[in-house]
CSV table of N, CA and C in Angstrom, one decimal:
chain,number,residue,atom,x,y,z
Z,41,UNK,N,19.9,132.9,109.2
Z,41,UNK,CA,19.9,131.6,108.5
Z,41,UNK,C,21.1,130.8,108.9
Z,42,UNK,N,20.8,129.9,109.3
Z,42,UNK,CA,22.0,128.5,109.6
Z,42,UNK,C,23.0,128.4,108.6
Z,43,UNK,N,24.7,128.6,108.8
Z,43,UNK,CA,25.4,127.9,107.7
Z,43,UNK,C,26.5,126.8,108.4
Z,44,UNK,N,26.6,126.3,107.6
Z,44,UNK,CA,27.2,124.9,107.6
Z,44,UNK,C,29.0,125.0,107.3
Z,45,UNK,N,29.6,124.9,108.5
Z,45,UNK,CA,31.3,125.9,108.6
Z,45,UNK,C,32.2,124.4,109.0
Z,46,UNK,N,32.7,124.4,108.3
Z,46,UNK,CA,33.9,123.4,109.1
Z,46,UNK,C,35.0,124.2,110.0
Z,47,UNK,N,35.7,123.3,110.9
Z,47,UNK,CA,36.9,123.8,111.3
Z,47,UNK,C,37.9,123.4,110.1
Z,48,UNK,N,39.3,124.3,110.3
Z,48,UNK,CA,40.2,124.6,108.8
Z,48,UNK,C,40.6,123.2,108.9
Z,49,UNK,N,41.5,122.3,110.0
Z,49,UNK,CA,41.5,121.0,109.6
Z,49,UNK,C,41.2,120.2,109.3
Z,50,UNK,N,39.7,120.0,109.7
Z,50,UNK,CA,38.7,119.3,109.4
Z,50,UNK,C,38.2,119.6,107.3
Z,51,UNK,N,38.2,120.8,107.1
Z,51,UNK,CA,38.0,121.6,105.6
Z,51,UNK,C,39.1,120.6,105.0
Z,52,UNK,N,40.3,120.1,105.1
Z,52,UNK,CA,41.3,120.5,104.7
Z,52,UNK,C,41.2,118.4,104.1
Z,53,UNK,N,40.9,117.3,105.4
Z,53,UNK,CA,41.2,116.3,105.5
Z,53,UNK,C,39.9,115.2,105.7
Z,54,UNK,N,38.6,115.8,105.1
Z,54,UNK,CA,37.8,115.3,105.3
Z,54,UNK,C,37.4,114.8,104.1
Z,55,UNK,N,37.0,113.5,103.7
Z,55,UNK,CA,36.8,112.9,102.6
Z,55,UNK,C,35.2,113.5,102.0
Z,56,UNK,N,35.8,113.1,100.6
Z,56,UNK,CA,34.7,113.3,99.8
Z,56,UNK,C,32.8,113.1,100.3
Z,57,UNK,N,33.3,111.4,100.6
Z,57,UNK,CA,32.3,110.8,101.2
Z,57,UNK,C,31.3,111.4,102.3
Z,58,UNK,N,32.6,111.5,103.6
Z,58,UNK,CA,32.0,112.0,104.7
Z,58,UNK,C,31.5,113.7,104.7
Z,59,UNK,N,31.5,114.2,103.4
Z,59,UNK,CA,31.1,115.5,103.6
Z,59,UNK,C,29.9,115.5,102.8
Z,60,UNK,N,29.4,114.7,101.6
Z,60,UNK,CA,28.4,114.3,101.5
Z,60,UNK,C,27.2,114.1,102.6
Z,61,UNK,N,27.7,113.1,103.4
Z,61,UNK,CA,27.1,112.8,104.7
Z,61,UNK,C,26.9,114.1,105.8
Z,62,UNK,N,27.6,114.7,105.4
Z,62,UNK,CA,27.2,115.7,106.7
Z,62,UNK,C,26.3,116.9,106.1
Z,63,UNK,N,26.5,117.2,105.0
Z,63,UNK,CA,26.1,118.1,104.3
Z,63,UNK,C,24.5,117.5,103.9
Z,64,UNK,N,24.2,116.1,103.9
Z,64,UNK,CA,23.1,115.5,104.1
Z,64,UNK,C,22.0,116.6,105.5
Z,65,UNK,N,22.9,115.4,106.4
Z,65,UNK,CA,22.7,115.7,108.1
Z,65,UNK,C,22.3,116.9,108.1
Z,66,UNK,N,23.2,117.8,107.5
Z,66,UNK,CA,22.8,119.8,107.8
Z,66,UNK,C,21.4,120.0,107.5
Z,67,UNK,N,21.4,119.6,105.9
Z,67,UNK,CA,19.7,120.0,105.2
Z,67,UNK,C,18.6,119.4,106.2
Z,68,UNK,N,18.7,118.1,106.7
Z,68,UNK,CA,18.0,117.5,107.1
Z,68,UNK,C,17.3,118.3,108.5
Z,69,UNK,N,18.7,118.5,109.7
Z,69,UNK,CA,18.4,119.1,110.8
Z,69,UNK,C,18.8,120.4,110.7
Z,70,UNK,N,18.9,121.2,110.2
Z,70,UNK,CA,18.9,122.9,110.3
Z,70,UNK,C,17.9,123.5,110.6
Z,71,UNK,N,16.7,123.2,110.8
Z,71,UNK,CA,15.7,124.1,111.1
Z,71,UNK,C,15.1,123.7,112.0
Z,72,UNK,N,16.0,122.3,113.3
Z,72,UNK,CA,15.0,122.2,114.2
Z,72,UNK,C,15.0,123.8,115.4
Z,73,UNK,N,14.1,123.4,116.1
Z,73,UNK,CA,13.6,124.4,117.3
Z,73,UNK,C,14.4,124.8,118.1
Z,74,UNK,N,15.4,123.8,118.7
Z,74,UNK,CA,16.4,123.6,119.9
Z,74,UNK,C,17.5,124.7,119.3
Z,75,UNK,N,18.0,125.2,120.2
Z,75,UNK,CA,18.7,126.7,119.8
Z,75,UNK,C,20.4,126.2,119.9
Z,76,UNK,N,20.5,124.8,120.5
Z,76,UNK,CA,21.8,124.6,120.9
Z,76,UNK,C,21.5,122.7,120.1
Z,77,UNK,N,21.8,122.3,119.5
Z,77,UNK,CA,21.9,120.6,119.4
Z,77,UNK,C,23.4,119.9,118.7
Z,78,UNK,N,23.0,118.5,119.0
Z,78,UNK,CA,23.9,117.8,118.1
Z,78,UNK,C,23.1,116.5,117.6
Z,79,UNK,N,23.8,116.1,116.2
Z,79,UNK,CA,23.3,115.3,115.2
Z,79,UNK,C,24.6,114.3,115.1
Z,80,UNK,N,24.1,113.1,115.5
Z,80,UNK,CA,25.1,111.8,115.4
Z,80,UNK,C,25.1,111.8,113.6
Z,81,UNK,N,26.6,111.7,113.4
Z,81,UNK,CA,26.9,111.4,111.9
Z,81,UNK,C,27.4,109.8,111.9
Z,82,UNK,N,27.7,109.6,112.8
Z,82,UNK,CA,28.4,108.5,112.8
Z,82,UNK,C,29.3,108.1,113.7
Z,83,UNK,N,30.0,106.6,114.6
Z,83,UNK,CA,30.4,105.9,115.4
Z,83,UNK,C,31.7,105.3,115.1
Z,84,UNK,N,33.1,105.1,115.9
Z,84,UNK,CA,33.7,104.2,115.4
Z,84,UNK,C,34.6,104.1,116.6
Z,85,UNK,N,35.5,103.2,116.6
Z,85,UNK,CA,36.2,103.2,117.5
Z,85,UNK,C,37.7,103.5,117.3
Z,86,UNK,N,38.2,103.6,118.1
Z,86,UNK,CA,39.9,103.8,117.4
Z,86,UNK,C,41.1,102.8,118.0
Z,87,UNK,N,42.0,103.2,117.7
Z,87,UNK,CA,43.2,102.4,118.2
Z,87,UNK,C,43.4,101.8,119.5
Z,88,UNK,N,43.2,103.3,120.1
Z,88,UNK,CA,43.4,103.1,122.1
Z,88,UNK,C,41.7,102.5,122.7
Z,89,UNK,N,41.1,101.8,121.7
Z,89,UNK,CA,39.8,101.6,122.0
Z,89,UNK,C,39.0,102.6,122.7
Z,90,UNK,N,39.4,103.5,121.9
Z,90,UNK,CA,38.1,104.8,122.5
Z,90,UNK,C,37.0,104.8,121.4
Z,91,UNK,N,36.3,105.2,122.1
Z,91,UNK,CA,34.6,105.2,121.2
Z,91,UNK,C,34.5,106.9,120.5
Z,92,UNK,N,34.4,107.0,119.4
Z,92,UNK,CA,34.5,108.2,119.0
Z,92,UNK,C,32.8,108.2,118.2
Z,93,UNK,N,32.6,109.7,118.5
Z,93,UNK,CA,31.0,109.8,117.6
Z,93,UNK,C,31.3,111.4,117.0
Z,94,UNK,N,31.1,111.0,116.2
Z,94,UNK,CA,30.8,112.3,115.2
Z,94,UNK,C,29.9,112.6,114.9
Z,95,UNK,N,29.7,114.3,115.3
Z,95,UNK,CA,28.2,114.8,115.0
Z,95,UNK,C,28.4,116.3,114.4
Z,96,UNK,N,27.2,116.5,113.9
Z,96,UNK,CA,27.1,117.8,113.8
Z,96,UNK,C,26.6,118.8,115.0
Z,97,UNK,N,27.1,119.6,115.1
Z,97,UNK,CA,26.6,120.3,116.3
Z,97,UNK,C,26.3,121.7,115.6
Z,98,UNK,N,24.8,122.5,116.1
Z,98,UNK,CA,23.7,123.4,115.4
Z,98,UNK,C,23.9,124.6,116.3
Z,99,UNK,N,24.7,125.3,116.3
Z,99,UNK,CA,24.7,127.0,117.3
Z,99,UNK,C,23.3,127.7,116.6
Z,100,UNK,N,22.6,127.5,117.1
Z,100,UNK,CA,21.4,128.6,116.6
Z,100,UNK,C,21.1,129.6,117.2
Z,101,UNK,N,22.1,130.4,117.8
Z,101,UNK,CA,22.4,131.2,119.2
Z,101,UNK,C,22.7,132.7,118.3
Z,102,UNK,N,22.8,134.0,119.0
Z,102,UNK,CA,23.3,134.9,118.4
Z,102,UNK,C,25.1,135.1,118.9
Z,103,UNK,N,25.2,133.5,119.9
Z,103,UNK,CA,27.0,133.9,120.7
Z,103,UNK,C,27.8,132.9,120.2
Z,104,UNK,N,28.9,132.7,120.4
Z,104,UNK,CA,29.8,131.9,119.7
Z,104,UNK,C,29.1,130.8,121.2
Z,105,UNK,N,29.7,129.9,120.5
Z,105,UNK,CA,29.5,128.6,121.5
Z,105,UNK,C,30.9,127.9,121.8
Z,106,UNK,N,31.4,128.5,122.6
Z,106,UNK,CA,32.9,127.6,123.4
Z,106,UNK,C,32.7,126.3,123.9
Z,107,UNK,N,34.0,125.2,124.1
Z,107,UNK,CA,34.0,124.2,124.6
Z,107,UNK,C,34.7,124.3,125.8
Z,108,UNK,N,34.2,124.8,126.7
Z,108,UNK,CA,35.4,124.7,128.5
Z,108,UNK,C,35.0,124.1,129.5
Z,109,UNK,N,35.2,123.0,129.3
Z,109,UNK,CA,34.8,122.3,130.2
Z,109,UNK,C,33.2,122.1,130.5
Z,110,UNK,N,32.7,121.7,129.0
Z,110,UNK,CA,31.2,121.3,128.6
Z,110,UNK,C,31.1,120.0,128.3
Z,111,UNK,N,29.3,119.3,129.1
Z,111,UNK,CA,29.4,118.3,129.4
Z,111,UNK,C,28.4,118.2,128.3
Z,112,UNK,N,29.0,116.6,127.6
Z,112,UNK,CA,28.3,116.3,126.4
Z,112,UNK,C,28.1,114.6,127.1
Z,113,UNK,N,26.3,114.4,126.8
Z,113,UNK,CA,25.5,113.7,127.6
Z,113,UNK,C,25.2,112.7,126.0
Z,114,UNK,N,25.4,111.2,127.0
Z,114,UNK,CA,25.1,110.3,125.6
Z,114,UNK,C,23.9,109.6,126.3
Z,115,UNK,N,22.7,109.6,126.2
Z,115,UNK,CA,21.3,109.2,126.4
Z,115,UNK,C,21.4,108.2,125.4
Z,116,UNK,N,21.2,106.8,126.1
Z,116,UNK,CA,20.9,105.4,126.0
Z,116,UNK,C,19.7,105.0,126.4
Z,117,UNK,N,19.4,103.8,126.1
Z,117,UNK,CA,18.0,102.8,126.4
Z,117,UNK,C,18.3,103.4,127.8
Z,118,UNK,N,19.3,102.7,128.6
Z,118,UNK,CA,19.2,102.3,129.8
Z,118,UNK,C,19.9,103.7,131.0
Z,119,UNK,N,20.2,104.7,130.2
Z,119,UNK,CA,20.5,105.8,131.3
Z,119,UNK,C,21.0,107.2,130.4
Z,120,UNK,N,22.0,108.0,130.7
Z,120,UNK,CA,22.6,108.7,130.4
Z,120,UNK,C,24.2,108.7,131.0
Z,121,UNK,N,24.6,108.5,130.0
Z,121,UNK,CA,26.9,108.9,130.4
Z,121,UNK,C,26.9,110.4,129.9
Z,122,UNK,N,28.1,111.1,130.4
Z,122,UNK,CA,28.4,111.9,130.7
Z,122,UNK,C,29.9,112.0,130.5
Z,123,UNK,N,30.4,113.2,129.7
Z,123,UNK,CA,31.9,113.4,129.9
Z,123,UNK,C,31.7,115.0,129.5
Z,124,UNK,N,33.2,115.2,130.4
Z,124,UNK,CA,33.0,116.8,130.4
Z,124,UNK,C,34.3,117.6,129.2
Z,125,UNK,N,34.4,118.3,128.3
Z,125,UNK,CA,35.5,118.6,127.3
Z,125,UNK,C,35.6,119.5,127.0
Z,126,UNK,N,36.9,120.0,127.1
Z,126,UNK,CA,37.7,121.3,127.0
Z,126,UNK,C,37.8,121.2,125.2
Z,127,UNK,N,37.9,122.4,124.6
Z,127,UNK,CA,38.3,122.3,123.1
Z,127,UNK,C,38.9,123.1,122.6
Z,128,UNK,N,39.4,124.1,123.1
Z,128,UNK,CA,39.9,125.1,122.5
Z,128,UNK,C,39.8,125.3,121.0
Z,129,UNK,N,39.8,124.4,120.0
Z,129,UNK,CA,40.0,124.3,118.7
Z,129,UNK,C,38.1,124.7,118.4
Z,130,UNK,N,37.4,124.1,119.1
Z,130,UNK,CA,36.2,124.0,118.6
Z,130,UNK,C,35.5,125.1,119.5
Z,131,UNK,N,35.1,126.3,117.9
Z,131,UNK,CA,34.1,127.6,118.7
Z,131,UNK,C,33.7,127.7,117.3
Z,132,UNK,N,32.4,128.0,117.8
Z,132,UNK,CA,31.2,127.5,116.3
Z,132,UNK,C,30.3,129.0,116.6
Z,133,UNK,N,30.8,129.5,115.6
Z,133,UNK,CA,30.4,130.9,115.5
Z,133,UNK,C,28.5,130.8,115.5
Z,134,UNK,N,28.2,131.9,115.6
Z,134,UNK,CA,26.5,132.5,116.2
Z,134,UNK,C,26.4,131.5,114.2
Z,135,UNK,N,24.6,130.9,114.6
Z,135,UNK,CA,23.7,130.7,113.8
Z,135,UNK,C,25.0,129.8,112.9
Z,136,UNK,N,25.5,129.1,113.3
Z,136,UNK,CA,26.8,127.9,112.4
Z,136,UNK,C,26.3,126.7,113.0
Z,137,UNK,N,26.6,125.4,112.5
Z,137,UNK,CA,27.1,124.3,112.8
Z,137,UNK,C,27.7,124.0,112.2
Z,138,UNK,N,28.6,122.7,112.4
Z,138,UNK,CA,29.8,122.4,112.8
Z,138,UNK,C,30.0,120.7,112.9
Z,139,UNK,N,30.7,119.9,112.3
Z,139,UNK,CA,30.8,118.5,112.8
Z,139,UNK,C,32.2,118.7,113.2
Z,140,UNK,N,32.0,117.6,114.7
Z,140,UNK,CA,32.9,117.2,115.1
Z,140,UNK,C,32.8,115.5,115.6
Z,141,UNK,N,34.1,115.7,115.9
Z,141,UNK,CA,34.2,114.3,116.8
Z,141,UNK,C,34.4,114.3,118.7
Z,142,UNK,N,33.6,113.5,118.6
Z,142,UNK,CA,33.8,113.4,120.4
Z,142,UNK,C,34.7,112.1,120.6
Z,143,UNK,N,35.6,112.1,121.7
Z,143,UNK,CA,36.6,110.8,121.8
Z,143,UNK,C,36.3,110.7,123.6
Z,144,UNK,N,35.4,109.9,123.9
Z,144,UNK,CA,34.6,109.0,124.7
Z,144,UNK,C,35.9,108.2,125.3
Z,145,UNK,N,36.6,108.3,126.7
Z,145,UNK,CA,37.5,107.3,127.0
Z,145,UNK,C,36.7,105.8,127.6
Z,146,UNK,N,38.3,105.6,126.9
Z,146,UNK,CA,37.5,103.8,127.0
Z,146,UNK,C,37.2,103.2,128.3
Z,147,UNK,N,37.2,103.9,129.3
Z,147,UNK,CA,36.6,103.2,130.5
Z,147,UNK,C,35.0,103.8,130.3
Z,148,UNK,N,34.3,104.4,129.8
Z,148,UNK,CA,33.4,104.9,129.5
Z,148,UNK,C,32.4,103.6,128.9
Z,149,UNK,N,31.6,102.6,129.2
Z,149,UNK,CA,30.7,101.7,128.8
Z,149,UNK,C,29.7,102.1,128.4
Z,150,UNK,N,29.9,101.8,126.9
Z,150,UNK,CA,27.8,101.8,126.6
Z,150,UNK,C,28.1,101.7,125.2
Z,151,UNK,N,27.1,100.7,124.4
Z,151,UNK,CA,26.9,100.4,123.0
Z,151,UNK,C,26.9,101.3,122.3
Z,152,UNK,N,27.3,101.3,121.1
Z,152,UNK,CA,26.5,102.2,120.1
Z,152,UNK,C,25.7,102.4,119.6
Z,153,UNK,N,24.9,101.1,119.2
Z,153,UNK,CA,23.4,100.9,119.0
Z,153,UNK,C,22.4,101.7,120.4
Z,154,UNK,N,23.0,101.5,121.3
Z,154,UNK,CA,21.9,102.0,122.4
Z,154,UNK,C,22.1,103.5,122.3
Z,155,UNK,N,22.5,104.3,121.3
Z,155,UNK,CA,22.5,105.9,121.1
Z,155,UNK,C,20.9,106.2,120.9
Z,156,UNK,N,20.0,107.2,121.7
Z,156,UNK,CA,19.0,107.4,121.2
Z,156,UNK,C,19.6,109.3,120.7
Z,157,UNK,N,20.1,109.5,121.7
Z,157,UNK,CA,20.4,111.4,121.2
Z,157,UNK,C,21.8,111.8,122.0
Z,158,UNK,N,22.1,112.6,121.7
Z,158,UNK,CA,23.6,113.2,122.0
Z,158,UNK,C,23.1,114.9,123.0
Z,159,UNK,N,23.5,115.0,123.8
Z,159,UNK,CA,23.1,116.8,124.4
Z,159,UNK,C,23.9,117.4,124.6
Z,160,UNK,N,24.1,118.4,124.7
Z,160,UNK,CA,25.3,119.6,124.9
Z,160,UNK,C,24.9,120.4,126.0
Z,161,UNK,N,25.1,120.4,127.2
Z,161,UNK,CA,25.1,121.4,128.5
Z,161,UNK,C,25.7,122.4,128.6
Z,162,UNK,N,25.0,123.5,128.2
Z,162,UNK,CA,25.8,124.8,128.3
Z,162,UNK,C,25.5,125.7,129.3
């Protein structure tokens, strides 16, 4: 059965609001088919003009799922971007998901509206 795990910082500093919203997101997508996914929570940008997207990401695996140098694919209208990210902090134990944030550098072009899905290449 899927459970829904934050990382301890994230546990610690995450608003009322936005856990609502993810805890939404969880019920909603926990039982799709795909053994590996992610679920856009939301978009924003930051200071150094980087594009940040928060999602929930679904381990439906029996293995932990590492971040080393794994390429997270933003499928648009008009193509697919690509960045590759190390995470040490983020390992999402067997049958967990997890929201995180991805921080997209700002030479990286593409709307946020034009998001159709987010992928994880493992």
């Amino acid at each position: 059965m899927q459970k829904l795990q934050y990382e301890p910082a994230w546990d610690k500093a995450i608003s009322a609001q936005d856990r609502l919203l993810i805890e939404q997101v969880f019920q909603q997508t926990k039982e799709q088919d795909k053994r590996i996914s992610c679920c856009l929570i939301r978009t924003a940008i930051n200071h150094k003009q980087q594009k940040l997207i928060i999602t929930l990401i679904h381990n439906r695996t029996d293995q932990q799922l590492k971040f080393r140098n794994t390429e997270i694919s933003i499928i648009t209208e008009t193509g697919k971007i690509t960045q590759n990210f190390t995470i040490d902090a983020l390992q999402i134990p067997p049958f967990c998901s997890m929201p995180w944030t991805f921080i997209f550098d700002e030479s990286i072009d593409f709307q946020f509206t034009e998001i159709k899905q987010i992928d994880i290449e493992i």
